[in-house]
Coordinates of C-alpha atoms and ligand atoms in Angstrom, one line a residue:
X51 CA 10.0 5.7 -0.1
X52 CA 11.1 1.9 0.7
X53 CA 11.8 0.9 4.3
X54 CA 13.9 -2.2 4.6
X55 CA 14.8 -4.5 7.9
X56 CA 14.8 -7.7 9.5
X57 CA 11.7 -7.5 12.1
X58 CA 12.2 -5.4 15.4
X59 CA 14.7 -3.3 13.5
X60 CA 12.6 -0.7 13.9
X61 CA 10.9 -0.1 10.7
X62 CA 6.9 0.3 12.3
X63 CA 8.3 3.2 15.0
X64 CA 10.2 5.2 12.5
X65 CA 7.1 4.7 9.7
X66 CA 4.6 6.3 12.7
X67 CA 7.2 8.9 13.5
X68 CA 7.3 9.8 9.5
X69 CA 3.5 9.6 9.5
X70 CA 3.4 12.1 12.3
X71 CA 5.7 14.1 10.6
X72 CA 3.9 14.2 7.5
X73 CA 0.1 15.3 9.3
X74 CA 2.4 18.0 11.0
X75 CA 3.2 19.5 7.4
X76 CA -1.1 19.1 6.3
X77 CA -0.9 16.0 4.6
X78 CA -3.0 13.2 4.6
X79 CA -1.6 9.3 5.2
X80 CA -3.6 6.3 5.0
X81 CA -1.7 3.4 6.6
X82 CA -3.3 -0.4 5.9
X83 CA -2.5 -2.8 9.1
X84 CA -2.6 -5.6 8.7
X85 CA -2.8 -7.0 12.1
X86 CA -3.1 -4.3 14.8
X87 CA 0.3 -4.2 14.7
X88 CA 0.2 0.0 13.8
X89 CA 2.0 1.7 16.6
X90 CA -0.9 3.1 18.8
X91 CA -1.6 7.3 18.2
X92 CA -3.4 9.0 20.4
X93 CA -5.0 12.4 20.2
X94 CA -7.2 13.9 17.2
X95 CA -4.5 13.3 14.5
X96 CA -5.9 9.8 14.1
X97 CA -8.7 8.4 12.5
X98 CA -9.2 4.7 12.9
X99 CA -11.1 2.3 10.1
X100 CA -12.1 -1.4 11.4
X101 CA -12.1 -3.2 7.2
X102 CA -14.4 -5.8 9.4
X103 CA -16.6 -4.0 11.4
X104 CA -16.9 -0.6 9.8
X105 CA -16.7 -1.6 6.4
X106 CA -14.3 0.3 3.4
X107 CA -15.8 2.5 1.0
X108 CA -14.9 1.4 -1.9
X109 CA -16.7 1.8 -5.2
X110 CA -15.6 -0.4 -8.1
X111 CA -18.8 0.0 -10.9
X112 CA -18.8 3.6 -10.7
X113 CA -20.3 4.1 -14.1
X114 CA -19.8 8.2 -13.8
X115 CA -17.2 8.6 -16.1
X116 CA -18.5 6.0 -18.9
X117 CA -21.8 8.4 -18.6
X118 CA -20.2 11.7 -19.6
X119 CA -18.1 9.9 -22.0
X120 CA -14.8 9.8 -20.2
X121 CA -14.5 6.2 -20.3
X122 CA -15.9 3.2 -22.5
X123 CA -17.6 0.7 -20.6
X124 CA -15.4 -2.2 -22.1
X125 CA -12.7 0.0 -20.3
X126 CA -14.3 0.1 -17.5
X127 CA -15.1 -3.6 -17.1
X128 CA -11.4 -4.4 -18.0
X129 CA -10.1 -2.3 -15.1
X130 CA -12.7 -3.7 -12.7
X131 CA -11.5 -7.4 -14.3
X132 CA -7.7 -6.6 -13.3
X133 CA -8.4 -5.7 -9.9
X134 CA -11.1 -7.9 -9.4
X135 CA -9.7 -11.6 -10.3
X136 CA -6.6 -12.8 -8.8
X137 CA -3.8 -14.0 -10.8
X138 CA -5.2 -17.7 -10.3
X139 CA -8.7 -16.8 -11.7
X140 CA -6.9 -17.1 -15.3
X141 CA -8.9 -19.1 -17.6
X142 CA -10.8 -17.2 -20.3
X143 CA -14.1 -19.0 -19.8
X144 CA -14.1 -18.0 -16.0
X145 CA -13.2 -14.3 -16.6
X146 CA -15.6 -14.0 -18.9
X147 CA -18.2 -15.6 -16.6
X148 CA -16.9 -12.2 -14.3
X149 CA -17.5 -10.1 -17.0
X150 CA -20.7 -11.2 -17.8
X151 CA -21.7 -11.0 -13.5
X152 CA -20.0 -7.2 -13.8
X153 CA -22.4 -5.8 -16.4
X154 CA -25.4 -7.5 -14.3
X155 CA -24.2 -5.8 -11.5
X156 CA -23.9 -2.5 -13.0
X157 CA -27.4 -3.0 -14.6
X158 CA -28.8 -3.8 -11.3
X159 CA -26.8 -2.6 -8.8
X160 CA -30.0 -0.1 -6.8
X161 CA -31.4 -3.4 -6.2
X162 CA -28.5 -4.4 -3.9
X163 CA -27.1 -3.1 -0.8
X164 CA -23.5 -3.5 -1.9
X165 CA -21.7 -4.2 -5.7
X166 CA -20.0 -7.0 -4.2
X167 CA -23.6 -8.9 -3.5
X168 CA -25.0 -7.7 -7.1
X169 CA -21.8 -9.4 -8.8
X170 CA -22.6 -12.2 -6.8
X171 CA -25.9 -12.8 -7.9
X172 CA -24.9 -12.0 -11.7
X173 CA -22.3 -14.7 -11.0
X174 CA -25.1 -17.4 -9.6
X175 CA -27.9 -16.3 -12.0
X176 CA -25.5 -17.9 -14.8
X177 CA -25.7 -20.9 -13.2
X178 CA -22.2 -22.4 -15.2
X179 CA -19.6 -24.6 -14.1
X180 CA -17.3 -21.5 -14.9
X181 CA -19.3 -19.3 -13.2
X182 CA -19.4 -21.3 -10.4
X183 CA -15.3 -21.7 -10.5
X184 CA -14.7 -17.9 -10.6
X185 CA -17.7 -17.9 -7.3
X186 CA -14.7 -20.0 -5.6
X187 CA -12.1 -17.8 -6.5
X188 CA -13.8 -14.5 -5.0
X189 CA -15.8 -15.7 -2.6
X190 CA -13.7 -14.3 0.4
X191 CA -14.3 -10.5 -1.0
X192 CA -18.0 -11.3 -2.6
X193 CA -19.3 -12.9 0.7
X194 CA -17.2 -10.6 3.1
X195 CA -18.9 -7.7 3.5
X196 CA -16.0 -5.5 3.6
X197 CA -17.0 -3.3 0.3
X198 CA -19.6 -1.6 1.4
X199 CA -21.4 1.9 2.6
X200 CA -19.6 3.1 5.7
X201 CA -20.0 5.9 8.1
X202 CA -16.2 5.9 8.3
X203 CA -14.5 8.0 5.9
X204 CA -10.8 9.4 5.1
X205 CA -10.1 12.2 6.7
X206 CA -7.9 15.0 5.4
X207 CA -4.8 16.0 7.5
X208 CA -5.1 12.7 9.8
X209 CA -3.4 9.6 10.1
X210 CA -5.9 7.1 8.6
X211 CA -5.5 3.7 9.8
X212 CA -7.3 1.0 8.0
X213 CA -7.1 -2.3 10.2
X214 CA -7.4 -5.6 8.3
X215 CA -7.4 -7.6 11.8
X216 CA -9.7 -10.4 12.1
X217 CA -9.4 -11.1 8.5
X218 CA -7.6 -14.0 6.9
X219 CA -4.4 -13.5 5.4
X220 CA -4.9 -14.2 1.7
X221 CA -8.6 -12.2 1.9
X222 CA -6.4 -9.0 3.6
X223 CA -4.1 -8.8 0.5
X224 CA -6.7 -8.8 -1.5
X225 CA -8.3 -6.0 0.0
X226 CA -5.4 -3.7 0.2
X227 CA -5.2 -4.5 -4.1
X228 CA -8.2 -3.5 -4.8
X229 CA -8.1 -0.5 -2.8
X230 CA -5.0 0.8 -4.2
X231 CA -6.5 -0.5 -7.9
X232 CA -9.3 2.0 -6.9
X233 CA -7.3 4.5 -5.4
X234 CA -4.7 4.7 -8.8
X235 CA -7.9 4.7 -10.9
X236 CA -9.0 7.9 -9.1
X237 CA -5.3 9.6 -9.0
X238 CA -5.1 9.4 -12.8
X239 CA -8.4 10.4 -13.8
X240 CA -7.9 13.0 -11.8
X241 CA -11.4 13.8 -9.9
X242 CA -9.2 12.8 -6.9
X243 CA -10.0 14.8 -3.6
X244 CA -7.4 13.2 -1.5
X245 CA -4.6 14.1 -3.5
X246 CA -2.3 14.6 -1.0
X247 CA -2.1 11.2 0.0
X248 CA 0.6 9.7 1.8
X249 CA -0.4 5.7 1.7
X250 CA 1.9 3.3 3.9
X251 CA 1.9 -0.3 3.7
X252 CA 3.9 -2.5 5.9
X253 CA 4.8 -6.0 4.7
X254 CA 4.2 -5.3 1.3
X255 CA 6.4 -8.3 0.0
X256 CA 3.0 -10.0 0.1
X257 CA 1.2 -8.2 -2.3
X258 CA 1.3 -8.7 -5.7
X259 CA 3.5 -6.8 -7.3
X260 CA 4.7 -8.6 -10.6
X261 CA 5.0 -6.2 -14.2
X262 CA 1.5 -5.0 -14.6
X263 CA 0.4 -5.1 -11.2
X264 CA -1.3 -1.9 -9.5
X265 CA 1.4 -1.6 -7.0
X266 CA 4.0 -2.4 -9.6
X267 CA 2.4 0.9 -12.0
X268 CA 2.3 2.5 -8.4
X269 CA 5.9 2.6 -8.5
X270 CA 6.7 3.3 -11.7
X271 CA 4.6 6.0 -12.4
X272 CA 3.9 7.8 -9.0
X273 CA 6.2 11.0 -9.3
X274 CA 3.7 11.4 -12.6
X275 CA 0.9 11.4 -10.1
X276 CA 2.8 12.9 -7.9
X277 CA 1.9 9.9 -5.4
X278 CA 3.5 9.2 -1.6
X279 CA 4.2 5.8 -1.0
X280 CA 5.6 4.5 1.3
X281 CA 6.2 1.1 1.6
X282 CA 7.7 -1.3 4.6
X283 CA 9.7 -4.8 4.1
X284 CA 11.5 -7.1 6.2
X285 CA 13.2 -8.7 3.2
X286 CA 14.3 -7.7 -0.1
X287 CA 15.6 -10.8 -1.1
X288 CA 12.4 -12.0 -2.3
X289 CA 11.8 -10.0 -5.2
X290 CA 13.3 -10.6 -8.7
X291 CA 15.9 -8.3 -10.5
X292 CA 13.0 -6.3 -12.4
X293 CA 11.4 -5.8 -9.1
X294 CA 14.2 -4.4 -7.4
X295 CA 15.0 -1.9 -10.5
X296 CA 11.8 -0.5 -9.5
X297 CA 12.3 0.0 -5.9
X298 CA 15.3 1.6 -6.5
X299 CA 13.7 4.1 -8.2
X300 CA 12.1 5.1 -5.1
X301 CA 12.9 8.6 -3.8
X302 CA 14.4 7.9 -0.7
X303 CA 15.3 4.3 1.1
X304 CA 16.1 3.8 4.7
X305 CA 17.7 0.6 5.2
X306 CA 17.3 -1.0 9.0
X307 CA 19.2 -3.9 10.2
X308 CA 19.3 -6.5 7.5
X309 CA 18.3 -10.0 7.8
X310 CA 21.8 -11.7 7.9
X311 CA 20.9 -13.2 5.0
X312 CA 20.3 -10.1 3.0
X313 CA 23.3 -8.4 4.3
X314 CA 25.6 -9.0 0.9
X315 CA 22.7 -8.3 -1.0
X316 CA 21.7 -4.9 0.4
X317 CA 25.0 -3.8 0.6
X318 CA 25.2 -4.2 -3.2
X319 CA 21.6 -2.6 -3.6
X320 CA 23.1 0.6 -1.5
X321 CA 26.0 1.0 -3.8
X322 CA 27.8 -1.6 -5.8
X323 CA 31.3 -0.2 -6.2
X324 CA 31.7 -0.1 -2.3
X325 CA 29.8 -3.2 -1.4
X326 CA 32.2 -3.9 1.6
X327 CA 32.0 -0.3 2.8
X328 CA 28.2 -0.9 3.6
X329 CA 28.3 -4.0 4.2
X330 CA 30.4 -3.0 7.5
X331 CA 28.0 -0.7 8.1
X332 CA 25.0 -2.3 7.8
X333 CA 26.1 -5.2 10.4
X334 CA 26.8 -2.3 12.6
X335 CA 23.7 -0.6 12.6
X336 CA 21.8 -0.1 15.6
X337 CA 17.7 -0.5 16.6
X338 CA 16.5 2.8 15.1
X339 CA 19.4 3.1 12.7
X340 CA 18.9 3.5 9.3
X341 CA 21.3 4.0 6.3
X342 CA 19.2 6.4 4.4
X343 CA 19.9 6.8 0.7
X344 CA 18.4 9.2 -2.1
X345 CA 17.1 12.7 -2.4
X346 CA 18.1 14.0 0.9
X347 CA 17.6 17.5 2.8
X348 CA 19.2 18.4 6.0
X349 CA 18.1 21.8 7.1
X350 CA 17.6 23.1 3.6
X351 CA 20.4 21.5 2.2
X352 CA 20.8 18.6 -0.3
X353 CA 23.0 15.9 0.5
X354 CA 24.2 13.5 -2.2
X355 CA 26.0 10.9 0.2
X356 CA 24.0 7.9 2.0
X357 CA 23.2 9.2 6.0
X358 CA 23.0 7.1 8.9
X359 CA 19.3 8.1 9.7
X360 CA 17.9 7.5 13.7
X361 CA 15.0 8.9 15.5
X362 CA 15.1 9.2 19.3
X363 CA 12.4 7.1 20.3
X364 CA 12.5 6.7 23.7
X365 CA 13.1 10.6 24.8
X366 CA 10.7 11.4 22.3
X367 CA 8.0 10.2 24.7
X368 CA 9.0 12.9 27.3
X369 CA 9.4 15.8 24.7
X370 CA 10.0 16.6 21.2
X371 CA 14.0 17.3 20.5
X372 CA 14.3 20.0 18.4
X373 CA 15.6 20.8 15.0
X374 CA 17.2 17.3 14.7
X375 CA 18.5 16.5 11.6
X376 CA 17.7 13.2 12.0
X377 CA 14.0 13.2 11.4
X378 CA 13.1 11.7 7.6
X379 CA 9.8 13.0 6.7
X380 CA 7.4 15.1 4.7
Ligands
LIG213 N1 14.6 4.6 17.3 C1 14.6 3.6 18.2 N2 15.2 4.2 19.6 C2 15.0 2.9 21.0 N3 14.1 2.0 20.4 C3 13.6 1.4 19.4 C4 14.1 2.5 17.9 N4 13.0 2.1 17.4 C5 12.6 0.6 17.3 N5 13.1 0.7 18.8 C6 12.8 -0.8 19.6 O1 12.4 -1.6 18.7 C7 11.4 -2.1 19.1 C8 11.0 -3.0 17.7 O2 10.7 -1.9 17.0 P1 9.8 -1.9 15.3 O3 8.4 -2.4 15.8 O4 9.7 -0.7 15.1 O5 10.8 -3.3 14.8 P2 9.9 -3.6 13.0 O6 11.3 -3.1 12.5 O7 8.8 -2.8 12.8 O8 9.7 -5.3 13.4 P3 8.8 -5.9 12.2 O9 9.3 -6.4 11.2 O10 8.9 -7.3 12.8 O11 7.3 -5.2 12.7 C9 10.1 -1.5 19.6 O12 9.3 -1.7 20.2 C10 11.0 -0.7 20.6 O13 11.5 -1.2 21.5
LIG214 MG1 7.2 -3.5 12.3

């Protein structure tokens, strides 16, 4: 599901409603909360994990597949390299230093309390300019002490909110990308017990989303792995043609009030032949309303035409209105 709309259009309010519906239907949600802006949710459906305070249980250097012959060490190293190394870390010699550090970390894991400490030491012991250069690119992750043993786990059938509050924006991005990389591998190697998870990422335009990035792969192959993704963005104009084509494959798209500069492009995106029609509809959307396109069903009946959906947010606080066909979710 792709959600777009300008600031204040109603994306976050709708997202939390969709999340509640998913939980009600027995699903599990993992939502990344970049700056503590996720709508507050009360009650026991909620599992709050602060990346900084609680840490995140993410294992990059898991050699179990190598040990039982399902994966080669080269493959494991390649995979860790792609998710750990940011785009800036391109030079072959620096990358090689990271690869050596990873081998060191795998060999010496048990002497360190976290994987990142082991990798950092693996770079330090090389004592070369390349290793120092690589360290500089990775230091926020290596020293951030985010990926560590944590008492807080993702809980099934809950709305798990991973808060990245208090972490600088560049590192927040890297943390989400690494989390997604590990999650994506678990899905593809089938040893993941969180299979029915829905991942929710607000402001996803800030994440690396070029060809070959994890997010790009996730969007392209989500169906194959039964991955549920909800991605929200304030704007679609930042994306390339190729990225828009992948975004367009999403099963459901919700277009809230766009930014004025985006309106034409989005009208064209909804239905190229009827641009003028959608232009007028987009312009007239009220807060909370979204033109909803894709594989829709209302009370069990498929609906092929785009519709305007709306959630009655104000009165919902008092009581849940029964059987309104407005709620898209689950
Ligand atoms: N369905 C709705 N009915 C009535 N009011 C709404 C509805 N949805 C949102 N609002 C109002 O609009 C405000 C902004 O909504 P929301 O936080 O969801 O915007 P947003 O699209 O997430 O913006 P941003 O991109 O800045 O995060 C809410 O605080 C609420 O007051
Ligand atoms: Mg929001």
